[in-house]
């Protein structure tokens, strides 16, 4: 007697699409968003953007077309700090949000970023690079004092403050690396090097080809 064939299983629901992160590898704002997403364990589709050839899909969801931008269904987040809070608000296994110094981050995103731009891109701004380099250094000195007393800006464990600020200090340092390494900021220098060598930073700095509507890059 021939056995009856097993019935075909009913197809399950289609898996929900992953949130999309439009990113640019070297952008400090995108770096800190990617670090927060990574530490939260959030699965996202990373779309590397060519700043000279921005994909229309990015412009459609965010007309200003700056990175990072996170798209999750109808939710569109266009600011890196919003993305960091979104990611860690969903899952914060190491308590990073409890170590978030709003005043230090505001000083970084405001005055320090202004001086960094006018130092690194002096030709674009028509600025005095040395004047803005000195002003940037003056803003790093309080960080050095903090790091003299504790290993991280947020305390004795890393937190949002560290990853929010580190990419900008890295950019400042790399503008004239030999000069920066000679400055009396040994605590900032050591802190920065620890982050450069961290597995977290290595993981979010993987190189990707620019996205042009191809398959997800993960």
CSV table of C-alpha atoms in Angstrom, one decimal:
chain,number,residue,atom,x,y,z
A,1,UNK,CA,0.0,0.0,0.0
A,2,UNK,CA,1.5,3.3,-1.1
A,3,UNK,CA,1.6,5.8,1.8
A,4,UNK,CA,-0.2,9.1,1.3
A,5,UNK,CA,2.3,12.0,0.6
A,6,UNK,CA,2.9,14.4,3.4
A,7,UNK,CA,1.0,17.6,2.9
A,8,UNK,CA,3.1,20.6,1.8
A,9,UNK,CA,3.6,23.0,4.8
A,10,UNK,CA,1.8,26.2,4.6
A,11,UNK,CA,4.2,29.1,3.7
A,12,UNK,CA,5.0,31.3,6.6
A,13,UNK,CA,4.8,35.1,6.6
A,14,UNK,CA,7.5,36.9,4.7
A,15,UNK,CA,10.2,38.2,7.0
A,16,UNK,CA,10.0,41.9,7.7
A,17,UNK,CA,12.6,43.9,5.7
A,18,UNK,CA,15.6,45.0,7.6
A,19,UNK,CA,15.9,48.7,8.6
A,20,UNK,CA,18.1,50.5,6.0
A,21,UNK,CA,21.1,52.7,7.0
A,22,UNK,CA,22.5,55.0,4.4
A,23,UNK,CA,26.0,55.6,5.3
A,24,UNK,CA,29.4,56.8,4.2
A,25,UNK,CA,32.4,55.0,5.7
A,26,UNK,CA,34.6,58.0,6.6
A,27,UNK,CA,31.8,60.3,7.8
A,28,UNK,CA,32.2,60.8,11.6
A,29,UNK,CA,28.4,61.1,12.0
A,30,UNK,CA,27.9,57.8,10.2
A,31,UNK,CA,30.7,56.2,12.2
A,32,UNK,CA,29.0,56.9,15.5
A,33,UNK,CA,25.6,55.7,14.2
A,34,UNK,CA,27.2,52.5,13.0
A,35,UNK,CA,28.9,51.9,16.3
A,36,UNK,CA,25.7,52.3,18.3
A,37,UNK,CA,23.8,50.0,15.9
A,38,UNK,CA,26.6,47.4,16.2
A,39,UNK,CA,26.7,47.5,20.0
A,40,UNK,CA,22.9,47.3,20.2
A,41,UNK,CA,23.0,44.1,18.0
A,42,UNK,CA,20.5,45.7,15.6
A,43,UNK,CA,20.4,44.0,12.2
A,44,UNK,CA,20.4,46.6,9.4
A,45,UNK,CA,21.0,46.8,5.7
A,46,UNK,CA,24.0,49.2,5.2
A,47,UNK,CA,23.9,51.1,2.0
A,48,UNK,CA,27.3,52.8,1.3
A,49,UNK,CA,26.6,56.1,-0.4
A,50,UNK,CA,28.9,57.8,-2.9
A,51,UNK,CA,28.7,61.5,-2.0
A,52,UNK,CA,29.2,62.4,-5.7
A,53,UNK,CA,26.5,60.1,-6.9
A,54,UNK,CA,23.8,59.9,-4.3
A,55,UNK,CA,21.2,57.2,-4.9
A,56,UNK,CA,17.7,58.5,-5.7
A,57,UNK,CA,16.3,56.2,-3.0
A,58,UNK,CA,18.2,58.2,-0.4
A,59,UNK,CA,17.0,61.6,-1.8
A,60,UNK,CA,13.4,60.3,-1.9
A,61,UNK,CA,13.4,59.6,1.8
A,62,UNK,CA,15.6,62.4,2.9
A,63,UNK,CA,15.8,65.4,0.4
A,64,UNK,CA,18.9,66.9,2.2
A,65,UNK,CA,20.6,63.6,1.4
A,66,UNK,CA,23.2,63.8,4.1
A,67,UNK,CA,24.4,60.7,5.9
A,68,UNK,CA,23.6,58.8,8.1
A,69,UNK,CA,19.9,58.2,7.4
A,70,UNK,CA,18.0,55.3,8.9
A,71,UNK,CA,14.8,54.1,7.3
A,72,UNK,CA,12.6,51.6,9.2
A,73,UNK,CA,9.2,51.3,7.4
A,74,UNK,CA,7.6,54.8,7.7
A,75,UNK,CA,10.2,55.9,10.3
A,76,UNK,CA,13.0,58.1,8.8
A,77,UNK,CA,15.8,59.3,11.2
A,78,UNK,CA,18.2,61.9,9.6
A,79,UNK,CA,20.4,62.7,12.6
A,80,UNK,CA,23.1,60.5,14.0
A,81,UNK,CA,22.2,61.0,17.6
A,82,UNK,CA,18.6,60.1,16.9
A,83,UNK,CA,19.8,56.9,15.3
A,84,UNK,CA,22.0,56.1,18.3
A,85,UNK,CA,19.1,56.6,20.7
A,86,UNK,CA,16.8,54.5,18.5
A,87,UNK,CA,19.3,51.6,18.3
A,88,UNK,CA,20.2,51.7,22.0
A,89,UNK,CA,16.6,52.4,23.1
A,90,UNK,CA,15.7,49.0,21.5
A,91,UNK,CA,18.6,47.1,23.0
A,92,UNK,CA,21.4,48.4,25.2
A,93,UNK,CA,23.2,45.3,26.6
A,94,UNK,CA,26.1,47.3,28.1
A,95,UNK,CA,24.2,50.3,29.4
A,96,UNK,CA,25.7,52.8,27.0
A,97,UNK,CA,22.8,55.2,27.2
A,98,UNK,CA,23.5,55.6,31.0
A,99,UNK,CA,26.9,57.1,30.1
A,100,UNK,CA,25.8,59.9,27.8
A,101,UNK,CA,27.1,63.4,28.7
A,102,UNK,CA,24.9,65.8,26.7
A,103,UNK,CA,27.1,68.8,27.5
A,104,UNK,CA,30.3,67.2,26.2
A,105,UNK,CA,28.5,65.9,23.1
A,106,UNK,CA,27.0,69.4,22.4
A,107,UNK,CA,30.5,71.0,22.8
A,108,UNK,CA,31.8,68.4,20.3
A,109,UNK,CA,29.0,68.8,17.8
A,110,UNK,CA,29.0,72.6,18.0
A,111,UNK,CA,32.3,74.5,18.7
A,112,UNK,CA,34.7,71.7,18.2
A,113,UNK,CA,33.1,70.6,14.8
A,114,UNK,CA,33.2,74.2,13.6
A,115,UNK,CA,36.9,74.6,14.4
A,116,UNK,CA,37.6,71.1,12.9
A,117,UNK,CA,36.0,72.0,9.6
A,118,UNK,CA,37.8,75.3,9.4
A,119,UNK,CA,41.1,73.6,10.2
A,120,UNK,CA,40.8,70.6,8.0
A,121,UNK,CA,39.1,72.4,5.1
A,122,UNK,CA,40.7,75.8,5.4
A,123,UNK,CA,40.8,76.3,1.6
A,124,UNK,CA,37.0,75.7,1.4
A,125,UNK,CA,36.2,78.1,4.2
A,126,UNK,CA,38.9,80.7,3.5
A,127,UNK,CA,39.9,80.3,7.2
A,128,UNK,CA,43.2,80.5,9.1
A,129,UNK,CA,43.9,76.8,9.7
A,130,UNK,CA,46.4,77.4,12.6
A,131,UNK,CA,43.9,79.6,14.4
A,132,UNK,CA,41.2,76.9,14.3
A,133,UNK,CA,43.7,74.2,15.1
A,134,UNK,CA,44.6,76.0,18.3
A,135,UNK,CA,41.0,76.6,19.1
A,136,UNK,CA,40.3,72.9,18.6
A,137,UNK,CA,43.2,71.9,20.8
A,138,UNK,CA,41.8,74.1,23.6
A,139,UNK,CA,38.6,72.2,23.5
A,140,UNK,CA,40.4,68.9,23.7
A,141,UNK,CA,42.2,69.9,26.9
A,142,UNK,CA,39.2,69.4,29.1
A,143,UNK,CA,38.7,65.9,27.7
A,144,UNK,CA,42.3,65.2,28.5
A,145,UNK,CA,41.7,66.2,32.1
A,146,UNK,CA,38.6,63.9,32.3
A,147,UNK,CA,40.6,61.0,30.8
A,148,UNK,CA,43.4,61.6,33.3
A,149,UNK,CA,41.0,60.4,36.0
A,150,UNK,CA,39.1,57.7,34.2
A,151,UNK,CA,39.5,55.5,31.2
A,152,UNK,CA,36.5,56.7,29.3
A,153,UNK,CA,34.7,60.0,28.9
A,154,UNK,CA,31.5,58.4,30.4
A,155,UNK,CA,33.3,56.9,33.4
A,156,UNK,CA,35.0,53.6,34.0
A,157,UNK,CA,33.1,51.9,31.2
A,158,UNK,CA,32.6,53.1,27.6
A,159,UNK,CA,29.4,54.7,26.6
A,160,UNK,CA,27.6,56.9,24.2
A,161,UNK,CA,29.8,59.9,25.0
A,162,UNK,CA,32.9,58.1,23.8
A,163,UNK,CA,31.5,56.9,20.5
A,164,UNK,CA,29.7,60.2,19.8
A,165,UNK,CA,33.0,62.2,20.2
A,166,UNK,CA,35.7,59.8,19.1
A,167,UNK,CA,35.2,60.0,15.3
A,168,UNK,CA,35.6,63.8,15.3
A,169,UNK,CA,38.8,63.6,17.5
A,170,UNK,CA,40.1,61.0,15.1
A,171,UNK,CA,39.4,63.3,12.1
A,172,UNK,CA,41.1,66.2,13.9
A,173,UNK,CA,44.2,64.1,14.8
A,174,UNK,CA,44.5,62.7,11.3
A,175,UNK,CA,44.6,66.2,9.7
A,176,UNK,CA,48.2,66.5,10.8
A,177,UNK,CA,48.9,63.2,12.6
A,178,UNK,CA,52.6,63.8,13.3
A,179,UNK,CA,51.8,67.2,14.8
A,180,UNK,CA,49.0,65.9,16.9
A,181,UNK,CA,51.1,63.0,18.3
A,182,UNK,CA,53.5,65.6,19.6
A,183,UNK,CA,50.9,67.6,21.6
A,184,UNK,CA,50.6,67.3,25.4
A,185,UNK,CA,47.3,65.4,25.2
A,186,UNK,CA,48.6,61.9,26.2
A,187,UNK,CA,45.3,60.8,27.8
A,188,UNK,CA,43.3,61.8,24.7
A,189,UNK,CA,45.9,60.2,22.5
A,190,UNK,CA,45.8,56.9,24.4
A,191,UNK,CA,42.0,56.9,24.5
A,192,UNK,CA,41.8,57.6,20.8
A,193,UNK,CA,44.3,54.8,20.0
A,194,UNK,CA,42.4,52.3,22.1
A,195,UNK,CA,39.3,53.1,20.1
A,196,UNK,CA,41.2,52.9,16.8
A,197,UNK,CA,42.4,49.4,17.8
A,198,UNK,CA,39.1,48.2,19.1
A,199,UNK,CA,37.1,45.3,17.5
A,200,UNK,CA,34.0,47.5,17.5
A,201,UNK,CA,35.7,50.2,15.4
A,202,UNK,CA,37.3,47.6,13.1
A,203,UNK,CA,33.9,46.0,12.5
A,204,UNK,CA,32.1,49.3,11.5
A,205,UNK,CA,35.0,50.4,9.2
A,206,UNK,CA,34.7,47.4,6.8
A,207,UNK,CA,34.9,48.7,3.2
A,208,UNK,CA,31.8,48.4,1.0
A,209,UNK,CA,31.2,49.3,-2.6
A,210,UNK,CA,28.8,52.2,-3.2
A,211,UNK,CA,25.2,51.0,-3.3
A,212,UNK,CA,23.4,51.4,-6.6
A,213,UNK,CA,20.2,49.4,-6.0
A,214,UNK,CA,22.0,46.1,-5.7
A,215,UNK,CA,21.5,43.3,-3.2
A,216,UNK,CA,21.7,44.1,0.6
A,217,UNK,CA,25.2,44.5,1.9
A,218,UNK,CA,24.4,43.5,5.5
